[in-house]
Amino acid sequence: MRIDVLGAVRALRDDGTPVELGGPRHREVLARLVAAEGRLVTTDTLVDDLWPEPPARAVGALRTFVAALRRALEPGRPPRTPPRVIVTEGPGYALRLPRADVDVHWFEDALARTRRGSGNVTELSAALAAWRGPAYADVPDSPWARRERNRLEELRLAAVELRARTILDSGQGADLVAELGAHVAAHPWREPAWGLLARALHREGRQADALATLRRARTMLVDQLGLDPGAELQRLEADILTGAPAAWTGPAVRLGPRTTVDLARTLALAGGDALVHSRRDRLTAIQAAERTGDRHLTARIIGAYDVPAIWSRADDPEQSRAVVAAAERTLPGLGPADLRARLLATIAVESRTAHLSEAELERARQAAHQAEALARELADPALLAFALNGVFLQSFTRPGLAATRDAIGAELLDLATRHELPNFAVLGRLVRLQSASARGDLDTAAAHATAAEQLAATTEAPLVAVLTAWFRARATAARSTEPGGPAAATAAAQYRAAEDALRTAGMPGLHRGLFALALLGLRLLHDRAAPTDPHLDWGPYLPWARPHLLLAQDREAAARTALAAVPEPPHDHLQEAMWCLTARAAARLGDHGAAAQAAAALRDARTEDAGAASGLLTLGPVAPYLAEAEECAAADRTR
């Protein structure tokens, strides 16, 4: 008995005659058991994999398919004798055949042996020849089948290149030119393949063609991706020019568009000018990938930039919109669930809430939860961490959700710790710092700040210390109102030092207006008028601060006009602070309508601290602002 899935699913008897397996569902059940590599597949899993919306009698239908397959695969099995090929095991089924009798398992084992050096080219060549088409070619395009097809296709391409490299390293390979030429034409992004083709041409005595091949690779990489060839191709070109073939053995280095994104991810975590360059390089790589027309490549490039994001205002809103637009163009009809999840998570992370319409916000929230659901289904820890980042950034739908975000941070931290994802462990700590800060629990927030700093020391993430310095200034500001606490001037000095560090961090979405807002919060904590220094940059927070600035200048009429023009705050980290500014101004000016609107928005946040969800500053507890607004609104109702 032999089962083949590298092409259409089929079973063959010892004499090579085909086994009649039945209909498409029968072959799909057999294929799913092959993909499990001898492990148990539960009945529930089989039902979910066969039917997107299982019918009422799905389990009974599955049992019918299994029984029919058993009869086909073991036609001579006596009645009441336990089956030996498809066995019942616990709550499901497993396929029991030697790995050498299943083509995909034989192929994987041959590749593994060759990689270890215990196999040979003849065996690997035979395993590659067993491919009759795409793996599971006649199985419906369900999530499990897509995952397996993509995984096996990557292994097949790696096997083609490993076989060629092994032959060339042995001093042969002139006859590989046609095969490698077709391989490069079909997969132009696989940089090692260009090197292998050049080596095969040189082995055939075609030095000029070998050099021309390397120059074509250079042109393709530079023109379409903005990348120079990697060190391996550059060394190979020099060796061909100087006639130094002795240096051509050993593994090649695989580079491509993803290399640009990997570099951008590293730069993003470094902050400063590197962060600015990372944004530029990332968009360049995405645009280059889109120009190729290869949707899977584009999806991989977009989804590879899984840099943890903590702030709800984008540093470069236009670029964020461009990334989201590229992801939305790439998503329709995209097969692999992991790529779809990464694109959806990217949409959620890049759709920073402060810059979006309600329709865009709703699409981003849906994307966040779809990405989370897919990541959980795929059981991919790194993908789930990225998806949870999107869920966190889309969790600012209204004031008062600190507890919700703390639960997200706790799961992120646990997931990242268990699966050694240090950058997302830092994110989890910062999310929990923000949540504890919002609840006024400064001791817990300080513990998370310290833990985040310790993690950052090992992951080389200098931006963490910038954020925790702001938190410590926020804590000093809060304690400056306590008897025997630090002076307000001490808090102001800490805010100024934190501002100096943030100025060069490459995060304008965070930096603009933050220092001015922190000083306003400090003054409100001590019941003092707003700062009126004309040099202060209020950034995006000016509409909510302006009534207070005008009141500080005794310009009450202008303050009323400014209050009437104040919009609803965006759904971001500082929405409670903006609502509290509106509430305080409305109470001071007797604007009953604005007071009622602010009170309605703030009621669910009555136990939190205004602005403290940022982890960076505070205007003090929400409760007094809410009480003022409710009193003002009530006064209007009693007139």
XYZ file of C-alpha atoms in Angstrom:
639
model
C 0.000 0.000 0.000
C 1.274 3.463 -0.906
C -0.388 6.856 -0.449
C 0.616 9.919 -2.501
C -0.394 13.519 -1.866
C 2.330 15.403 -3.801
C -0.188 16.095 -6.535
C -3.724 14.733 -6.501
C -4.457 12.447 -3.549
C -4.228 8.791 -4.495
C -3.540 5.332 -3.062
C -1.735 2.552 -4.908
C -1.566 -1.184 -4.254
C 1.724 -3.064 -4.202
C 1.350 -3.872 -7.889
C 0.847 -0.193 -8.747
C -2.869 -0.373 -9.465
C -4.919 2.519 -8.050
C -7.290 2.157 -5.142
C -10.765 3.614 -5.629
C -10.949 6.023 -2.686
C -14.434 7.409 -3.238
C -15.536 11.004 -3.556
C -13.795 14.316 -2.739
C -14.687 14.121 0.968
C -13.146 10.662 1.280
C -9.877 11.899 -0.261
C -9.921 14.987 1.957
C -10.271 12.876 5.115
C -7.360 10.700 3.998
C -5.274 13.757 3.126
C -5.945 15.361 6.511
C -4.773 12.194 8.272
C -1.623 12.154 6.094
C -0.886 15.759 7.109
C -1.000 14.728 10.775
C 2.043 12.473 10.216
C 0.687 9.576 12.255
C -0.656 11.711 15.087
C -4.208 11.557 16.345
C -6.705 13.898 14.676
C -9.794 14.337 16.804
C -13.263 13.965 15.363
C -14.007 17.610 16.214
C -10.923 18.774 14.330
C -11.797 16.680 11.285
C -15.343 18.016 11.249
C -14.137 21.632 11.533
C -11.530 21.084 8.802
C -14.001 19.473 6.405
C -16.912 21.874 6.843
C -16.638 25.647 7.430
C -20.204 25.382 8.792
C -20.659 21.745 9.872
C -24.083 20.232 9.130
C -26.136 18.710 11.940
C -25.030 15.163 11.109
C -21.378 15.946 10.342
C -19.974 13.391 12.812
C -22.096 10.623 11.310
C -21.009 11.594 7.805
C -17.363 11.568 8.896
C -17.726 8.055 10.298
C -19.236 6.949 6.988
C -16.229 8.371 5.080
C -13.775 6.641 7.418
C -15.583 3.314 7.124
C -15.528 3.548 3.326
C -11.821 4.398 3.311
C -11.067 1.441 5.554
C -12.872 -0.896 3.155
C -10.962 0.568 0.200
C -7.536 0.453 1.845
C -7.943 -2.964 3.498
C -10.366 -4.864 1.249
C -9.348 -8.271 2.613
C -9.655 -7.416 6.311
C -11.891 -10.021 8.020
C -15.043 -8.758 9.767
C -14.589 -7.519 13.347
C -10.799 -7.403 12.868
C -9.340 -4.041 13.989
C -8.205 -1.875 11.064
C -4.451 -1.410 10.666
C -4.215 1.580 8.269
C -6.780 4.062 9.639
C -7.044 3.271 13.314
C -9.405 4.592 15.961
C -7.390 6.264 18.692
C -9.021 8.013 21.624
C -11.495 10.648 20.375
C -10.386 10.450 16.757
C -8.387 8.696 14.059
C -4.762 8.245 12.958
C -3.072 6.935 9.824
C -0.681 4.051 10.438
C 1.670 3.509 7.492
C 5.489 3.454 7.341
C 6.805 6.909 6.400
C 8.477 5.441 3.326
C 5.030 4.430 2.045
C 3.674 8.017 2.034
C 5.328 10.218 -0.612
C 5.282 13.448 1.374
C 6.870 11.825 4.423
C 9.503 10.139 2.252
C 10.271 13.505 0.622
C 10.613 15.314 3.972
C 12.840 12.584 5.382
C 15.073 12.582 2.285
C 15.459 16.360 2.537
C 16.266 16.155 6.250
C 18.880 13.446 5.669
C 20.547 15.451 2.893
C 20.639 18.545 5.078
C 22.321 16.519 7.831
C 24.788 15.038 5.377
C 23.547 11.489 5.926
C 21.533 11.370 2.706
C 22.608 11.618 -0.934
C 21.715 13.482 -4.080
C 20.259 10.403 -5.754
C 17.693 9.955 -2.985
C 16.815 13.663 -2.929
C 16.464 13.707 -6.721
C 14.059 10.771 -6.554
C 12.066 12.482 -3.789
C 11.771 15.640 -5.894
C 10.710 13.584 -8.891
C 7.799 12.238 -6.820
C 6.091 15.629 -7.060
C 3.274 15.368 -9.611
C 1.859 18.843 -8.982
C 0.971 21.052 -6.003
C 0.607 19.107 -2.766
C -2.987 18.000 -2.032
C -3.889 19.359 -5.466
C -7.489 18.087 -5.494
C -8.295 18.941 -1.865
C -10.579 21.963 -1.300
C -8.829 25.205 -0.381
C -9.450 24.919 3.359
C -7.159 26.539 5.985
C -5.322 23.337 6.887
C -4.716 22.485 3.233
C -3.419 25.993 2.459
C -1.004 25.808 5.386
C 0.308 22.437 4.248
C 0.613 23.447 0.588
C 2.576 26.578 1.471
C 4.835 24.731 3.903
C 5.583 21.933 1.468
C 6.148 24.266 -1.475
C 8.781 26.107 0.557
C 10.428 22.766 1.363
C 10.336 21.777 -2.322
C 12.088 24.989 -3.386
C 14.677 24.501 -0.652
C 15.222 20.917 -1.842
C 15.744 22.034 -5.449
C 18.421 24.481 -4.311
C 20.036 22.053 -1.860
C 20.295 19.384 -4.572
C 21.872 21.862 -7.010
C 24.279 23.191 -4.383
C 25.354 19.664 -3.412
C 26.024 18.737 -7.033
C 27.953 21.952 -7.703
C 29.982 21.532 -4.521
C 30.999 18.091 -5.756
C 32.582 19.610 -8.871
C 29.763 18.718 -11.276
C 26.595 20.535 -12.333
C 27.086 21.861 -15.851
C 23.810 20.114 -16.791
C 21.884 22.109 -14.176
C 21.704 25.284 -16.262
C 18.262 24.692 -17.811
C 16.748 23.479 -14.547
C 18.106 26.415 -12.527
C 17.168 28.898 -15.244
C 13.542 27.788 -14.997
C 13.747 27.864 -11.207
C 15.035 31.461 -11.173
C 12.417 32.562 -13.710
C 9.632 31.151 -11.538
C 11.074 32.391 -8.242
C 13.134 35.539 -8.915
C 13.186 36.600 -5.249
C 15.216 33.595 -4.120
C 18.668 35.154 -4.178
C 20.547 31.849 -3.638
C 19.027 30.534 -6.866
C 20.749 33.290 -8.884
C 24.079 32.314 -7.374
C 23.501 28.651 -8.155
C 22.592 29.451 -11.770
C 25.747 31.564 -12.143
C 27.857 28.740 -10.747
C 26.265 26.218 -13.145
C 26.927 28.523 -16.120
C 30.521 28.958 -15.071
C 30.856 25.188 -14.661
C 29.638 24.866 -18.281
C 32.388 27.251 -19.369
C 30.078 30.231 -19.863
C 31.829 32.856 -17.733
C 30.276 35.810 -19.561
C 26.764 34.367 -19.099
C 27.486 33.715 -15.431
C 28.482 37.344 -14.897
C 25.467 38.534 -16.906
C 23.211 36.420 -14.635
C 24.652 38.057 -11.523
C 24.175 41.498 -13.069
C 20.545 40.632 -13.880
C 20.100 39.656 -10.240
C 21.638 42.959 -9.154
C 19.365 44.941 -11.472
C 16.269 43.110 -10.285
C 17.136 43.602 -6.616
C 18.088 47.267 -6.972
C 15.347 48.397 -9.365
C 12.447 46.544 -7.791
C 13.449 46.335 -4.146
C 15.991 49.051 -3.565
C 18.471 46.422 -2.305
C 22.049 45.718 -3.205
C 22.935 42.042 -3.715
C 23.993 40.221 -0.587
C 27.548 39.418 0.363
C 27.333 35.905 -1.111
C 26.443 37.115 -4.620
C 29.034 39.882 -4.471
C 31.720 37.388 -3.441
C 30.644 34.984 -6.178
C 30.916 37.715 -8.836
C 34.408 38.595 -7.642
C 35.412 34.911 -7.635
C 34.220 34.417 -11.223
C 36.119 37.481 -12.328
C 39.319 36.304 -10.628
C 38.821 32.601 -11.335
C 38.677 31.477 -7.694
C 36.194 28.550 -7.698
C 37.644 27.060 -4.505
C 35.610 29.525 -2.448
C 32.282 28.346 -3.862
C 31.414 25.649 -1.370
C 29.239 26.042 1.694
C 25.719 27.341 2.238
C 24.463 30.379 0.421
C 22.867 33.297 2.196
C 19.225 33.912 1.393
C 18.313 37.574 1.175
C 15.404 39.364 -0.383
C 12.664 41.910 0.284
C 12.105 40.512 3.726
C 15.705 41.409 4.599
C 14.791 45.072 4.211
C 11.850 44.623 6.533
C 13.929 42.707 9.079
C 16.418 45.567 9.051
C 13.585 48.067 9.439
C 12.244 46.144 12.434
C 15.659 46.311 14.090
C 16.002 50.022 13.373
C 12.504 50.725 14.684
C 13.407 49.322 18.086
C 16.511 51.528 18.221
C 14.591 54.815 18.041
C 15.931 58.206 16.969
C 17.032 58.662 13.369
C 17.069 54.875 12.979
C 13.326 54.786 13.654
C 12.735 57.435 10.986
C 14.815 55.450 8.481
C 12.978 52.250 9.367
C 9.652 53.780 8.373
C 11.102 54.897 5.049
C 12.728 51.523 4.311
C 9.585 49.639 5.232
C 7.386 51.549 2.786
C 10.014 51.186 0.056
C 9.990 47.421 0.465
C 6.179 47.273 0.384
C 5.985 49.392 -2.762
C 8.657 47.274 -4.455
C 6.835 44.067 -3.589
C 3.543 45.441 -4.942
C 5.231 46.308 -8.241
C 6.087 42.636 -8.766
C 2.413 41.665 -8.761
C 3.215 38.782 -6.399
C 0.455 38.987 -3.758
C 1.989 36.386 -1.462
C 5.324 38.204 -1.492
C 3.585 41.510 -0.809
C 1.666 39.978 2.080
C 4.873 38.595 3.588
C 6.609 41.962 3.313
C 3.714 43.892 4.863
C 3.175 41.367 7.648
C 6.835 40.920 8.538
C 7.091 44.330 10.228
C 5.680 43.172 13.550
C 7.265 45.902 15.657
C 5.392 46.304 18.970
C 3.452 49.580 19.106
C 2.338 51.247 22.342
C 0.932 54.637 21.281
C -2.421 55.389 19.641
C -1.211 58.325 17.534
C 0.821 57.505 14.433
C 4.229 59.106 13.996
C 3.618 59.332 10.238
C -0.153 59.226 9.583
C 0.221 59.353 5.804
C 2.563 56.391 5.769
C 0.292 54.468 8.102
C -2.578 55.076 5.687
C -0.390 53.891 2.790
C 0.507 50.673 4.646
C -3.137 50.032 5.533
C -4.187 50.673 1.927
C -1.552 48.228 0.655
C -2.716 45.603 3.147
C -6.349 46.086 2.120
C -5.416 45.773 -1.567
C -3.515 42.549 -0.867
C -6.103 40.844 1.361
C -8.941 39.946 -1.037
C -8.661 36.320 -2.099
C -5.390 35.784 -0.215
C -5.254 32.123 0.755
C -2.832 31.346 3.602
C -4.462 32.024 6.973
C -1.198 33.118 8.579
C -0.629 35.777 5.920
C -4.219 36.982 6.209
C -3.843 37.203 9.989
C -0.648 39.231 9.645
C -2.281 41.648 7.190
C -5.306 42.053 9.450
C -3.053 42.650 12.464
C -1.075 45.188 10.448
C -4.292 47.034 9.580
C -5.245 47.101 13.264
C -1.818 48.286 14.432
C -1.367 50.915 11.708
C -4.913 52.278 12.009
C -3.987 54.516 14.931
C -7.252 55.772 16.323
C -6.479 59.482 16.570
C -6.477 60.044 12.811
C -9.425 57.977 11.561
C -13.054 58.363 10.601
C -15.659 56.239 12.380
C -15.895 53.946 9.332
C -12.121 53.451 9.306
C -12.144 52.807 13.038
C -14.810 50.144 12.684
C -12.854 48.397 9.908
C -9.729 48.500 12.062
C -11.534 47.017 15.074
C -12.973 44.225 12.962
C -9.512 43.549 11.538
C -8.053 43.355 15.053
C -10.535 40.748 16.219
C -10.342 38.746 12.983
C -6.542 38.646 13.299
C -6.823 37.524 16.902
C -9.279 34.750 16.007
C -7.087 33.469 13.170
C -3.947 33.582 15.321
C -5.660 31.567 18.049
C -6.866 29.032 15.485
C -3.345 28.696 14.076
C -1.844 28.386 17.578
C 1.046 30.651 16.519
C 2.369 32.503 19.614
C 4.296 35.204 17.724
C 1.336 35.850 15.437
C -1.041 35.999 18.404
C 1.222 38.520 20.165
C 1.168 40.724 17.050
C -2.618 40.371 16.789
C -3.078 41.262 20.471
C -1.038 44.402 19.844
C -3.697 45.378 17.313
C -6.495 44.518 19.749
C -4.820 46.737 22.363
C -4.491 49.713 20.002
C -8.165 49.340 19.045
C -9.324 49.143 22.685
C -9.715 52.898 23.201
C -13.327 52.923 22.060
C -14.485 54.964 25.061
C -13.184 56.235 28.408
C -12.892 53.851 31.334
C -11.413 50.711 29.747
C -8.191 50.407 31.751
C -9.186 46.990 33.111
C -9.826 45.675 29.594
C -6.393 46.810 28.449
C -4.767 45.345 31.548
C -6.195 41.929 30.638
C -4.716 42.276 27.128
C -1.366 43.270 28.623
C -1.424 40.334 31.038
C -2.039 37.847 28.214
C 0.648 39.478 26.076
C 3.152 39.262 28.915
C 2.337 35.640 29.695
C 2.438 34.622 26.023
C 5.691 36.457 25.353
C 7.358 35.071 28.472
C 6.379 31.467 27.748
C 7.435 31.615 24.100
C 10.524 33.822 24.423
C 9.224 36.886 22.549
C 11.172 39.583 24.433
C 9.980 42.601 22.438
C 6.350 41.683 23.067
C 7.177 41.007 26.728
C 8.316 44.634 26.897
C 5.046 45.668 25.249
C 3.051 43.636 27.788
C 4.869 45.362 30.643
C 4.218 48.816 29.172
C 0.530 48.057 28.587
C 0.196 46.936 32.198
C 2.137 50.012 33.359
C -0.348 52.227 31.511
C -3.331 50.337 32.921
C -2.060 50.517 36.505
C -1.281 54.196 36.005
C -4.837 54.795 34.766
C -6.193 53.177 37.940
C -3.885 55.292 40.114
C -1.965 52.219 41.298
C 1.476 53.804 41.173
C 3.304 51.029 43.015
C 2.168 48.372 40.550
C 2.909 50.661 37.627
C 6.399 51.322 39.007
C 7.053 47.586 39.281
C 6.087 47.144 35.612
C 8.308 50.093 34.673
C 11.308 48.507 36.380
C 10.628 45.120 34.779
C 10.273 46.763 31.346
C 13.613 48.516 31.804
C 15.301 45.251 32.747
C 13.893 43.539 29.653
C 14.903 46.478 27.471
C 18.484 46.170 28.665
C 18.652 42.675 27.148
C 16.728 43.489 23.947
C 18.510 46.778 23.204
C 15.304 48.838 23.195
C 16.372 52.319 24.374
C 12.920 53.843 23.815
C 11.638 52.029 26.911
C 13.737 54.188 29.241
C 12.302 57.291 27.551
C 8.757 56.148 28.336
C 9.481 55.063 31.902
C 11.143 58.435 32.631
C 7.827 60.055 31.715
C 5.993 57.642 34.006
C 8.239 58.534 36.922
C 7.575 62.223 36.288
C 3.833 61.431 36.228
C 4.162 59.637 39.578
C 6.055 62.587 41.082
C 3.344 64.945 39.838
C 0.621 62.860 41.517
C 2.537 62.658 44.797
C 3.256 66.379 44.776
C -0.329 66.887 46.035
C 0.225 64.667 49.091
C 1.280 66.056 52.485
C 5.069 65.911 52.683
C 5.274 64.947 48.981
C 7.732 66.331 46.444
C 7.372 69.909 45.296
C 5.496 70.680 42.093
C 8.736 72.181 40.765
C 10.404 68.799 41.150
C 7.728 67.184 38.988
C 8.062 69.964 36.413
C 11.834 69.406 36.261
C 11.321 65.679 35.739
C 8.820 66.348 32.965
C 11.330 68.678 31.308
C 14.120 66.076 31.491
C 11.784 63.437 30.028
C 10.827 65.892 27.284
C 14.491 66.422 26.379
C 14.976 62.667 25.936
C 11.766 62.301 23.912
C 12.695 65.123 21.528
C 15.291 62.969 19.757
C 13.428 59.635 19.995
C 11.896 59.851 16.505
C 8.274 59.639 17.725
C 6.462 62.860 16.723
C 3.083 61.196 17.229
C 3.944 60.897 20.908
C 6.135 63.973 21.342
C 4.050 66.820 19.963
C 2.090 68.617 22.686
C 2.944 66.152 25.453
C 5.141 68.441 27.554
C 2.672 71.340 27.434
C -0.174 68.997 28.404
C 1.884 67.580 31.282
C 2.529 71.085 32.643
C -1.178 71.926 32.343
C -2.023 68.744 34.263
C 0.484 69.645 36.982
C -1.058 73.094 37.345
C -4.585 71.666 37.497
C -3.441 69.263 40.232
C -2.446 72.321 42.290
C -5.519 74.370 41.280
C -3.481 76.881 39.331
C -4.183 78.566 36.011
C -2.943 77.075 32.753
C 0.591 77.932 31.607
C 0.589 80.791 29.090
C 4.164 80.547 27.786
C 3.807 81.376 24.058
C 6.685 79.017 23.215
C 4.870 75.907 24.415
C 3.898 73.507 21.629
C 0.393 72.192 22.318
C 0.377 69.992 19.234
C -2.914 68.144 18.652
C -4.212 69.018 22.154
C -4.622 72.756 21.548
C -8.420 72.733 20.904
C -9.055 71.303 24.404
C -6.391 73.424 26.104
C -7.381 76.726 24.443
C -10.361 77.549 26.735
C -8.050 77.157 29.750
C -5.344 79.304 28.158
C -7.896 82.048 27.490
C -9.321 81.808 31.015
C -5.779 82.195 32.373
C -5.626 85.480 30.431
C -9.051 86.585 31.765
C -10.560 86.411 28.273
C -13.830 84.788 29.237
C -15.783 85.594 26.072
C -13.057 84.162 23.875
C -12.907 81.123 26.155
C -16.655 80.529 25.624
C -16.175 80.700 21.873
C -13.234 78.290 22.069
C -15.225 75.869 24.228
C -18.090 75.878 21.720
C -15.602 74.862 19.015
C -14.050 71.988 20.966
C -14.619 68.662 19.160
C -15.137 65.286 20.766
C -11.755 63.831 21.646
C -10.354 61.086 19.418
C -10.426 57.551 20.805
C -6.860 57.474 22.062
C -4.713 57.267 25.203
C -5.578 60.811 26.257
C -9.311 60.903 25.634
C -10.119 60.991 29.371
C -7.785 63.961 29.765
C -9.455 65.855 26.909
C -12.922 65.156 28.321
C -11.763 66.375 31.748
C -10.447 69.584 30.210
C -13.841 70.061 28.567
C -15.625 69.279 31.839
C -13.517 71.776 33.829
C -13.887 74.551 31.244
C -17.651 73.939 30.951
C -18.049 74.121 34.739
C -16.014 77.347 34.958
C -17.976 78.950 32.138
C -21.410 77.546 33.028
C -21.833 75.793 29.682
C -24.480 73.249 30.685
C -24.585 71.419 27.346
C -20.829 70.861 27.181
C -20.843 69.833 30.838
C -23.576 67.242 30.267
C -21.735 65.809 27.262
C -18.465 65.543 29.220
C -20.205 63.976 32.220
C -21.845 61.319 30.046
C -18.481 60.429 28.488
C -16.605 60.274 31.823
C -18.980 58.244 33.996
C -17.404 54.885 33.191
C -13.976 56.342 34.021
C -14.917 57.819 37.409
C -12.425 55.565 39.253
C -9.509 56.319 36.913
C -6.959 59.128 36.671
C -7.287 61.605 33.821
C -4.550 61.284 31.209
C -2.867 58.508 33.165
C -3.841 55.802 30.659
C -0.867 57.166 28.736
C 1.431 56.206 31.589
C 3.129 59.531 30.878
C 1.213 62.305 32.648
C -1.865 62.989 34.749
C -4.468 65.679 35.359
C -5.468 63.961 38.594
C -8.484 61.749 39.378
C -11.413 61.885 36.974
C -13.937 61.994 39.835
C -13.646 65.738 40.672
C -13.940 66.733 37.005
C -16.977 64.463 36.635
C -18.582 65.908 39.767
C -18.119 69.480 38.482
C -19.622 68.577 35.118
C -22.594 66.779 36.677
C -23.252 69.691 39.016
C -23.147 72.154 36.124
C -25.432 69.989 33.980
C -27.857 69.504 36.908
C -28.028 73.251 37.486
C -29.424 73.679 33.992
C -32.140 71.059 34.621
C -33.337 72.784 37.834
C -33.781 76.223 36.294
